Amino acid sequence: MLKISIEPRRRYLVIDLRRYSWIPKDFDKIGGLILTERELIIPLKKRVEPRAEVWSSFDVNLTNITALIKGSIVRYDLRRLYHIHQVYEEKRRRLQKLAKHKPRTTRKLLEKYSRRERERAMDFMHKLTARIAEELANLKSGAILEDLKDIKSRILHGSKKYNRKLSKWNARMFQFMLEYKLKWLSLPVKRVDPRNTSRACPVCQALMAAYRGKLLRCMKCGIILDRDVVAVLNLQMRGAGVPPRVLLGALAPMMGKQLVDIYSR
Ligand SMILES: [Zn+2]
């Protein structure tokens, strides 16, 4: 129970923390409270010593997150999230007609839409990162993420402005939410330079070229791989220092005969 004095000995704000299931129970202490007109911020503190036995890698894209977890490629679908953004983008677009005649109403509606869009998108990301954090905790796995300081060099390459904005939002929000959830569970996060991760061949590091659809083909060794898989394999190699042979050897059974053929050459 938190009892915060608003006016000394006259008015108190009493909060029963047990009522909020999403507040972690395993904290060591509560930090300095911040009360504003709109919200109360309660910093929960816990001493952790992040340690990982294995590493998993995550590559965030516009409509999916591709991961390498325990030697398997896992895809998390972000299409529902993309749809949320599209719905509100459409609402905003329709509002443009109203803007001339009723600027105030338009502004208010725009604010409302933005707030709702954000809430729904955050809720989606919270649930997804909670699920992933739990999965990694069971495996005692740390997470390898791309260093977003260099995000321009990759995610933003060649897509439309609106989609670029969303990709960036996805990547930042996913990383932010996953990182603090993992830290709370004493699991470390490692960031690696994402330069060329979706263009360098995971087998020989030569340049890959567009092949068909989302597939890329190495111009040197001829291996054909999905672009997102290429990115996540490169992240794993950079972050966990796994040699390509070991990594691809483990993946070969699930990635089709072609990979096995090239790999065994
Ligand atoms: Zn190659």
JSON list of C-alpha atoms in Angstrom, two decimals, residues 8-163:
[
{"chain": "A", "resi": 8, "resn": "PRO", "atom": "CA", "xyz": [0.04, 17.42, 4.98]},
{"chain": "A", "resi": 9, "resn": "ARG", "atom": "CA", "xyz": [-2.31, 15.56, 7.33]},
{"chain": "A", "resi": 10, "resn": "ARG", "atom": "CA", "xyz": [-5.38, 16.41, 5.27]},
{"chain": "A", "resi": 11, "resn": "ARG", "atom": "CA", "xyz": [-5.35, 14.77, 1.89]},
{"chain": "A", "resi": 12, "resn": "TYR", "atom": "CA", "xyz": [-3.76, 11.51, 0.92]},
{"chain": "A", "resi": 13, "resn": "LEU", "atom": "CA", "xyz": [-3.52, 9.44, -2.20]},
{"chain": "A", "resi": 14, "resn": "VAL", "atom": "CA", "xyz": [-3.75, 5.77, -1.29]},
{"chain": "A", "resi": 15, "resn": "ILE", "atom": "CA", "xyz": [-2.78, 3.16, -3.82]},
{"chain": "A", "resi": 16, "resn": "ASP", "atom": "CA", "xyz": [-3.10, -0.56, -3.40]},
{"chain": "A", "resi": 17, "resn": "LEU", "atom": "CA", "xyz": [-0.34, -1.96, -5.59]},
{"chain": "A", "resi": 18, "resn": "ARG", "atom": "CA", "xyz": [-1.86, -5.46, -5.48]},
{"chain": "A", "resi": 19, "resn": "ARG", "atom": "CA", "xyz": [-4.69, -4.25, -7.69]},
{"chain": "A", "resi": 20, "resn": "TYR", "atom": "CA", "xyz": [-2.34, -3.81, -10.63]},
{"chain": "A", "resi": 21, "resn": "SER", "atom": "CA", "xyz": [-1.39, -7.25, -11.84]},
{"chain": "A", "resi": 22, "resn": "TRP", "atom": "CA", "xyz": [1.20, -5.90, -14.28]},
{"chain": "A", "resi": 23, "resn": "ILE", "atom": "CA", "xyz": [3.34, -4.37, -11.54]},
{"chain": "A", "resi": 24, "resn": "PRO", "atom": "CA", "xyz": [6.15, -6.83, -10.78]},
{"chain": "A", "resi": 25, "resn": "LYS", "atom": "CA", "xyz": [6.05, -8.24, -7.26]},
{"chain": "A", "resi": 26, "resn": "ASP", "atom": "CA", "xyz": [9.72, -9.12, -6.97]},
{"chain": "A", "resi": 27, "resn": "PHE", "atom": "CA", "xyz": [11.26, -5.67, -6.53]},
{"chain": "A", "resi": 28, "resn": "ASP", "atom": "CA", "xyz": [13.78, -4.78, -3.80]},
{"chain": "A", "resi": 29, "resn": "LYS", "atom": "CA", "xyz": [12.59, -1.25, -3.15]},
{"chain": "A", "resi": 30, "resn": "ILE", "atom": "CA", "xyz": [10.58, 1.66, -4.47]},
{"chain": "A", "resi": 31, "resn": "GLY", "atom": "CA", "xyz": [12.46, 4.72, -5.74]},
{"chain": "A", "resi": 32, "resn": "GLY", "atom": "CA", "xyz": [11.42, 8.38, -5.61]},
{"chain": "A", "resi": 33, "resn": "LEU", "atom": "CA", "xyz": [7.79, 8.83, -6.68]},
{"chain": "A", "resi": 34, "resn": "ILE", "atom": "CA", "xyz": [6.86, 11.37, -9.32]},
{"chain": "A", "resi": 35, "resn": "LEU", "atom": "CA", "xyz": [3.30, 12.70, -9.23]},
{"chain": "A", "resi": 36, "resn": "THR", "atom": "CA", "xyz": [2.04, 14.87, -12.07]},
{"chain": "A", "resi": 37, "resn": "GLU", "atom": "CA", "xyz": [-1.47, 16.07, -12.90]},
{"chain": "A", "resi": 38, "resn": "ARG", "atom": "CA", "xyz": [-2.01, 13.10, -15.14]},
{"chain": "A", "resi": 39, "resn": "GLU", "atom": "CA", "xyz": [0.00, 10.26, -13.71]},
{"chain": "A", "resi": 40, "resn": "LEU", "atom": "CA", "xyz": [1.98, 8.73, -10.89]},
{"chain": "A", "resi": 41, "resn": "ILE", "atom": "CA", "xyz": [5.34, 7.27, -11.78]},
{"chain": "A", "resi": 42, "resn": "ILE", "atom": "CA", "xyz": [6.56, 4.55, -9.43]},
{"chain": "A", "resi": 43, "resn": "PRO", "atom": "CA", "xyz": [10.17, 3.47, -10.04]},
{"chain": "A", "resi": 44, "resn": "LEU", "atom": "CA", "xyz": [10.68, -0.12, -8.87]},
{"chain": "A", "resi": 45, "resn": "LYS", "atom": "CA", "xyz": [14.25, -1.13, -8.13]},
{"chain": "A", "resi": 46, "resn": "LYS", "atom": "CA", "xyz": [15.88, -4.51, -8.16]},
{"chain": "A", "resi": 47, "resn": "ARG", "atom": "CA", "xyz": [19.52, -5.56, -8.05]},
{"chain": "A", "resi": 48, "resn": "VAL", "atom": "CA", "xyz": [20.40, -7.79, -10.98]},
{"chain": "A", "resi": 49, "resn": "GLU", "atom": "CA", "xyz": [23.52, -9.43, -12.36]},
{"chain": "A", "resi": 50, "resn": "PRO", "atom": "CA", "xyz": [22.73, -10.10, -16.00]},
{"chain": "A", "resi": 51, "resn": "ARG", "atom": "CA", "xyz": [24.14, -13.41, -17.17]},
{"chain": "A", "resi": 52, "resn": "ALA", "atom": "CA", "xyz": [23.33, -15.58, -20.17]},
{"chain": "A", "resi": 53, "resn": "GLU", "atom": "CA", "xyz": [24.06, -19.20, -20.99]},
{"chain": "A", "resi": 54, "resn": "VAL", "atom": "CA", "xyz": [23.03, -18.86, -24.63]},
{"chain": "A", "resi": 55, "resn": "TRP", "atom": "CA", "xyz": [22.16, -16.03, -27.01]},
{"chain": "A", "resi": 56, "resn": "SER", "atom": "CA", "xyz": [19.19, -15.36, -29.26]},
{"chain": "A", "resi": 57, "resn": "SER", "atom": "CA", "xyz": [19.08, -12.78, -32.06]},
{"chain": "A", "resi": 58, "resn": "PHE", "atom": "CA", "xyz": [16.24, -10.54, -33.20]},
{"chain": "A", "resi": 59, "resn": "ASP", "atom": "CA", "xyz": [15.79, -8.68, -36.45]},
{"chain": "A", "resi": 60, "resn": "VAL", "atom": "CA", "xyz": [12.84, -6.28, -36.52]},
{"chain": "A", "resi": 61, "resn": "ASN", "atom": "CA", "xyz": [11.10, -5.56, -39.81]},
{"chain": "A", "resi": 62, "resn": "LEU", "atom": "CA", "xyz": [7.94, -3.83, -40.94]},
{"chain": "A", "resi": 63, "resn": "THR", "atom": "CA", "xyz": [5.62, -6.85, -40.78]},
{"chain": "A", "resi": 64, "resn": "ASN", "atom": "CA", "xyz": [7.59, -9.42, -38.80]},
{"chain": "A", "resi": 65, "resn": "ILE", "atom": "CA", "xyz": [10.31, -9.99, -36.27]},
{"chain": "A", "resi": 66, "resn": "THR", "atom": "CA", "xyz": [12.66, -12.76, -37.30]},
{"chain": "A", "resi": 67, "resn": "ALA", "atom": "CA", "xyz": [14.55, -14.44, -34.48]},
{"chain": "A", "resi": 68, "resn": "LEU", "atom": "CA", "xyz": [17.11, -17.13, -34.00]},
{"chain": "A", "resi": 69, "resn": "ILE", "atom": "CA", "xyz": [16.25, -18.92, -30.77]},
{"chain": "A", "resi": 70, "resn": "LYS", "atom": "CA", "xyz": [17.94, -22.13, -29.69]},
{"chain": "A", "resi": 71, "resn": "GLY", "atom": "CA", "xyz": [19.16, -22.79, -33.22]},
{"chain": "A", "resi": 72, "resn": "SER", "atom": "CA", "xyz": [15.75, -22.32, -34.83]},
{"chain": "A", "resi": 73, "resn": "ILE", "atom": "CA", "xyz": [14.35, -19.52, -36.96]},
{"chain": "A", "resi": 74, "resn": "VAL", "atom": "CA", "xyz": [11.22, -18.11, -35.34]},
{"chain": "A", "resi": 75, "resn": "ARG", "atom": "CA", "xyz": [8.93, -15.51, -36.87]},
{"chain": "A", "resi": 76, "resn": "TYR", "atom": "CA", "xyz": [6.70, -13.20, -34.92]},
{"chain": "A", "resi": 77, "resn": "ASP", "atom": "CA", "xyz": [3.95, -11.75, -37.05]},
{"chain": "A", "resi": 78, "resn": "LEU", "atom": "CA", "xyz": [3.59, -7.96, -36.89]},
{"chain": "A", "resi": 79, "resn": "ARG", "atom": "CA", "xyz": [0.83, -7.69, -39.48]},
{"chain": "A", "resi": 80, "resn": "ARG", "atom": "CA", "xyz": [-1.79, -6.94, -36.85]},
{"chain": "A", "resi": 81, "resn": "LEU", "atom": "CA", "xyz": [0.37, -4.08, -35.59]},
{"chain": "A", "resi": 82, "resn": "TYR", "atom": "CA", "xyz": [0.83, -2.81, -39.14]},
{"chain": "A", "resi": 83, "resn": "HIS", "atom": "CA", "xyz": [-2.93, -2.97, -39.58]},
{"chain": "A", "resi": 84, "resn": "ILE", "atom": "CA", "xyz": [-3.50, -0.83, -36.46]},
{"chain": "A", "resi": 85, "resn": "HIS", "atom": "CA", "xyz": [-1.23, 1.86, -37.90]},
{"chain": "A", "resi": 86, "resn": "GLN", "atom": "CA", "xyz": [-2.92, 1.68, -41.29]},
{"chain": "A", "resi": 87, "resn": "VAL", "atom": "CA", "xyz": [-6.39, 2.10, -39.79]},
{"chain": "A", "resi": 88, "resn": "TYR", "atom": "CA", "xyz": [-5.36, 5.32, -38.05]},
{"chain": "A", "resi": 89, "resn": "GLU", "atom": "CA", "xyz": [-3.40, 6.58, -41.02]},
{"chain": "A", "resi": 90, "resn": "GLU", "atom": "CA", "xyz": [-6.56, 6.20, -43.09]},
{"chain": "A", "resi": 91, "resn": "LYS", "atom": "CA", "xyz": [-8.63, 8.03, -40.43]},
{"chain": "A", "resi": 92, "resn": "ARG", "atom": "CA", "xyz": [-6.11, 10.89, -40.45]},
{"chain": "A", "resi": 93, "resn": "ARG", "atom": "CA", "xyz": [-6.14, 11.06, -44.22]},
{"chain": "A", "resi": 94, "resn": "ARG", "atom": "CA", "xyz": [-9.92, 11.36, -44.29]},
{"chain": "A", "resi": 95, "resn": "LEU", "atom": "CA", "xyz": [-9.75, 14.14, -41.71]},
{"chain": "A", "resi": 96, "resn": "GLN", "atom": "CA", "xyz": [-7.70, 16.34, -44.02]},
{"chain": "A", "resi": 97, "resn": "LYS", "atom": "CA", "xyz": [-10.90, 17.36, -45.83]},
{"chain": "A", "resi": 98, "resn": "LEU", "atom": "CA", "xyz": [-12.40, 18.62, -42.58]},
{"chain": "A", "resi": 99, "resn": "ALA", "atom": "CA", "xyz": [-9.31, 20.62, -41.62]},
{"chain": "A", "resi": 100, "resn": "LYS", "atom": "CA", "xyz": [-10.21, 23.75, -43.63]},
{"chain": "A", "resi": 101, "resn": "HIS", "atom": "CA", "xyz": [-13.73, 24.21, -42.27]},
{"chain": "A", "resi": 102, "resn": "LYS", "atom": "CA", "xyz": [-13.27, 22.97, -38.72]},
{"chain": "A", "resi": 103, "resn": "PRO", "atom": "CA", "xyz": [-9.65, 23.33, -37.68]},
{"chain": "A", "resi": 104, "resn": "ARG", "atom": "CA", "xyz": [-10.30, 22.95, -33.95]},
{"chain": "A", "resi": 105, "resn": "THR", "atom": "CA", "xyz": [-12.41, 19.82, -34.25]},
{"chain": "A", "resi": 106, "resn": "THR", "atom": "CA", "xyz": [-9.84, 18.37, -36.61]},
{"chain": "A", "resi": 107, "resn": "ARG", "atom": "CA", "xyz": [-7.01, 19.03, -34.22]},
{"chain": "A", "resi": 108, "resn": "LYS", "atom": "CA", "xyz": [-8.87, 17.41, -31.34]},
{"chain": "A", "resi": 109, "resn": "LEU", "atom": "CA", "xyz": [-9.73, 14.37, -33.39]},
{"chain": "A", "resi": 110, "resn": "LEU", "atom": "CA", "xyz": [-6.17, 14.04, -34.61]},
{"chain": "A", "resi": 111, "resn": "GLU", "atom": "CA", "xyz": [-4.92, 14.08, -31.04]},
{"chain": "A", "resi": 112, "resn": "LYS", "atom": "CA", "xyz": [-7.44, 11.44, -30.05]},
{"chain": "A", "resi": 113, "resn": "TYR", "atom": "CA", "xyz": [-6.49, 9.20, -32.95]},
{"chain": "A", "resi": 114, "resn": "SER", "atom": "CA", "xyz": [-2.79, 9.52, -32.22]},
{"chain": "A", "resi": 115, "resn": "ARG", "atom": "CA", "xyz": [-3.32, 8.65, -28.59]},
{"chain": "A", "resi": 116, "resn": "ARG", "atom": "CA", "xyz": [-5.43, 5.60, -29.40]},
{"chain": "A", "resi": 117, "resn": "GLU", "atom": "CA", "xyz": [-3.05, 4.42, -32.07]},
{"chain": "A", "resi": 118, "resn": "ARG", "atom": "CA", "xyz": [-0.16, 4.67, -29.66]},
{"chain": "A", "resi": 119, "resn": "GLU", "atom": "CA", "xyz": [-2.04, 2.86, -26.90]},
{"chain": "A", "resi": 120, "resn": "ARG", "atom": "CA", "xyz": [-3.06, 0.00, -29.13]},
{"chain": "A", "resi": 121, "resn": "ALA", "atom": "CA", "xyz": [0.40, -0.33, -30.66]},
{"chain": "A", "resi": 122, "resn": "MET", "atom": "CA", "xyz": [2.09, -0.22, -27.24]},
{"chain": "A", "resi": 123, "resn": "ASP", "atom": "CA", "xyz": [-0.29, -2.85, -25.93]},
{"chain": "A", "resi": 124, "resn": "PHE", "atom": "CA", "xyz": [0.59, -5.13, -28.83]},
{"chain": "A", "resi": 125, "resn": "MET", "atom": "CA", "xyz": [4.32, -4.67, -28.26]},
{"chain": "A", "resi": 126, "resn": "HIS", "atom": "CA", "xyz": [3.98, -5.18, -24.50]},
{"chain": "A", "resi": 127, "resn": "LYS", "atom": "CA", "xyz": [2.28, -8.53, -24.96]},
{"chain": "A", "resi": 128, "resn": "LEU", "atom": "CA", "xyz": [4.76, -9.66, -27.59]},
{"chain": "A", "resi": 129, "resn": "THR", "atom": "CA", "xyz": [7.87, -8.68, -25.63]},
{"chain": "A", "resi": 130, "resn": "ALA", "atom": "CA", "xyz": [6.46, -10.21, -22.43]},
{"chain": "A", "resi": 131, "resn": "ARG", "atom": "CA", "xyz": [6.01, -13.51, -24.26]},
{"chain": "A", "resi": 132, "resn": "ILE", "atom": "CA", "xyz": [9.52, -13.39, -25.72]},
{"chain": "A", "resi": 133, "resn": "ALA", "atom": "CA", "xyz": [11.10, -12.39, -22.40]},
{"chain": "A", "resi": 134, "resn": "GLU", "atom": "CA", "xyz": [9.45, -15.37, -20.73]},
{"chain": "A", "resi": 135, "resn": "GLU", "atom": "CA", "xyz": [10.70, -17.68, -23.45]},
{"chain": "A", "resi": 136, "resn": "LEU", "atom": "CA", "xyz": [14.26, -16.37, -23.13]},
{"chain": "A", "resi": 137, "resn": "ALA", "atom": "CA", "xyz": [14.12, -16.63, -19.33]},
{"chain": "A", "resi": 138, "resn": "ASN", "atom": "CA", "xyz": [13.29, -20.35, -19.62]},
{"chain": "A", "resi": 139, "resn": "LEU", "atom": "CA", "xyz": [16.36, -20.80, -21.83]},
{"chain": "A", "resi": 140, "resn": "LYS", "atom": "CA", "xyz": [18.55, -18.43, -19.78]},
{"chain": "A", "resi": 141, "resn": "SER", "atom": "CA", "xyz": [19.21, -16.66, -23.05]},
{"chain": "A", "resi": 142, "resn": "GLY", "atom": "CA", "xyz": [20.45, -13.14, -23.61]},
{"chain": "A", "resi": 143, "resn": "ALA", "atom": "CA", "xyz": [19.30, -11.14, -26.62]},
{"chain": "A", "resi": 144, "resn": "ILE", "atom": "CA", "xyz": [21.36, -9.84, -29.52]},
{"chain": "A", "resi": 145, "resn": "LEU", "atom": "CA", "xyz": [19.84, -6.75, -31.12]},
{"chain": "A", "resi": 146, "resn": "GLU", "atom": "CA", "xyz": [21.02, -4.44, -33.82]},
{"chain": "A", "resi": 147, "resn": "ASP", "atom": "CA", "xyz": [22.47, -1.17, -32.67]},
{"chain": "A", "resi": 148, "resn": "LEU", "atom": "CA", "xyz": [19.86, 1.36, -33.76]},
{"chain": "A", "resi": 149, "resn": "LYS", "atom": "CA", "xyz": [22.37, 4.18, -33.99]},
{"chain": "A", "resi": 150, "resn": "ASP", "atom": "CA", "xyz": [23.04, 2.83, -37.47]},
{"chain": "A", "resi": 151, "resn": "ILE", "atom": "CA", "xyz": [19.43, 2.09, -38.33]},
{"chain": "A", "resi": 152, "resn": "LYS", "atom": "CA", "xyz": [19.57, 4.33, -41.39]},
{"chain": "A", "resi": 153, "resn": "SER", "atom": "CA", "xyz": [22.02, 2.03, -43.03]},
{"chain": "A", "resi": 154, "resn": "ARG", "atom": "CA", "xyz": [19.63, -0.89, -43.17]},
{"chain": "A", "resi": 155, "resn": "ILE", "atom": "CA", "xyz": [15.97, -0.85, -42.22]},
{"chain": "A", "resi": 156, "resn": "LEU", "atom": "CA", "xyz": [15.37, 2.44, -43.94]},
{"chain": "A", "resi": 157, "resn": "HIS", "atom": "CA", "xyz": [16.95, 1.37, -47.15]},
{"chain": "A", "resi": 158, "resn": "GLY", "atom": "CA", "xyz": [14.68, 1.80, -50.13]},
{"chain": "A", "resi": 159, "resn": "SER", "atom": "CA", "xyz": [11.22, 1.76, -48.56]},
{"chain": "A", "resi": 160, "resn": "LYS", "atom": "CA", "xyz": [8.46, 4.36, -48.53]},
{"chain": "A", "resi": 161, "resn": "LYS", "atom": "CA", "xyz": [8.60, 7.20, -46.04]},
{"chain": "A", "resi": 162, "resn": "TYR", "atom": "CA", "xyz": [5.55, 6.05, -44.09]},
{"chain": "A", "resi": 163, "resn": "ASN", "atom": "CA", "xyz": [6.80, 2.46, -43.86]}
]
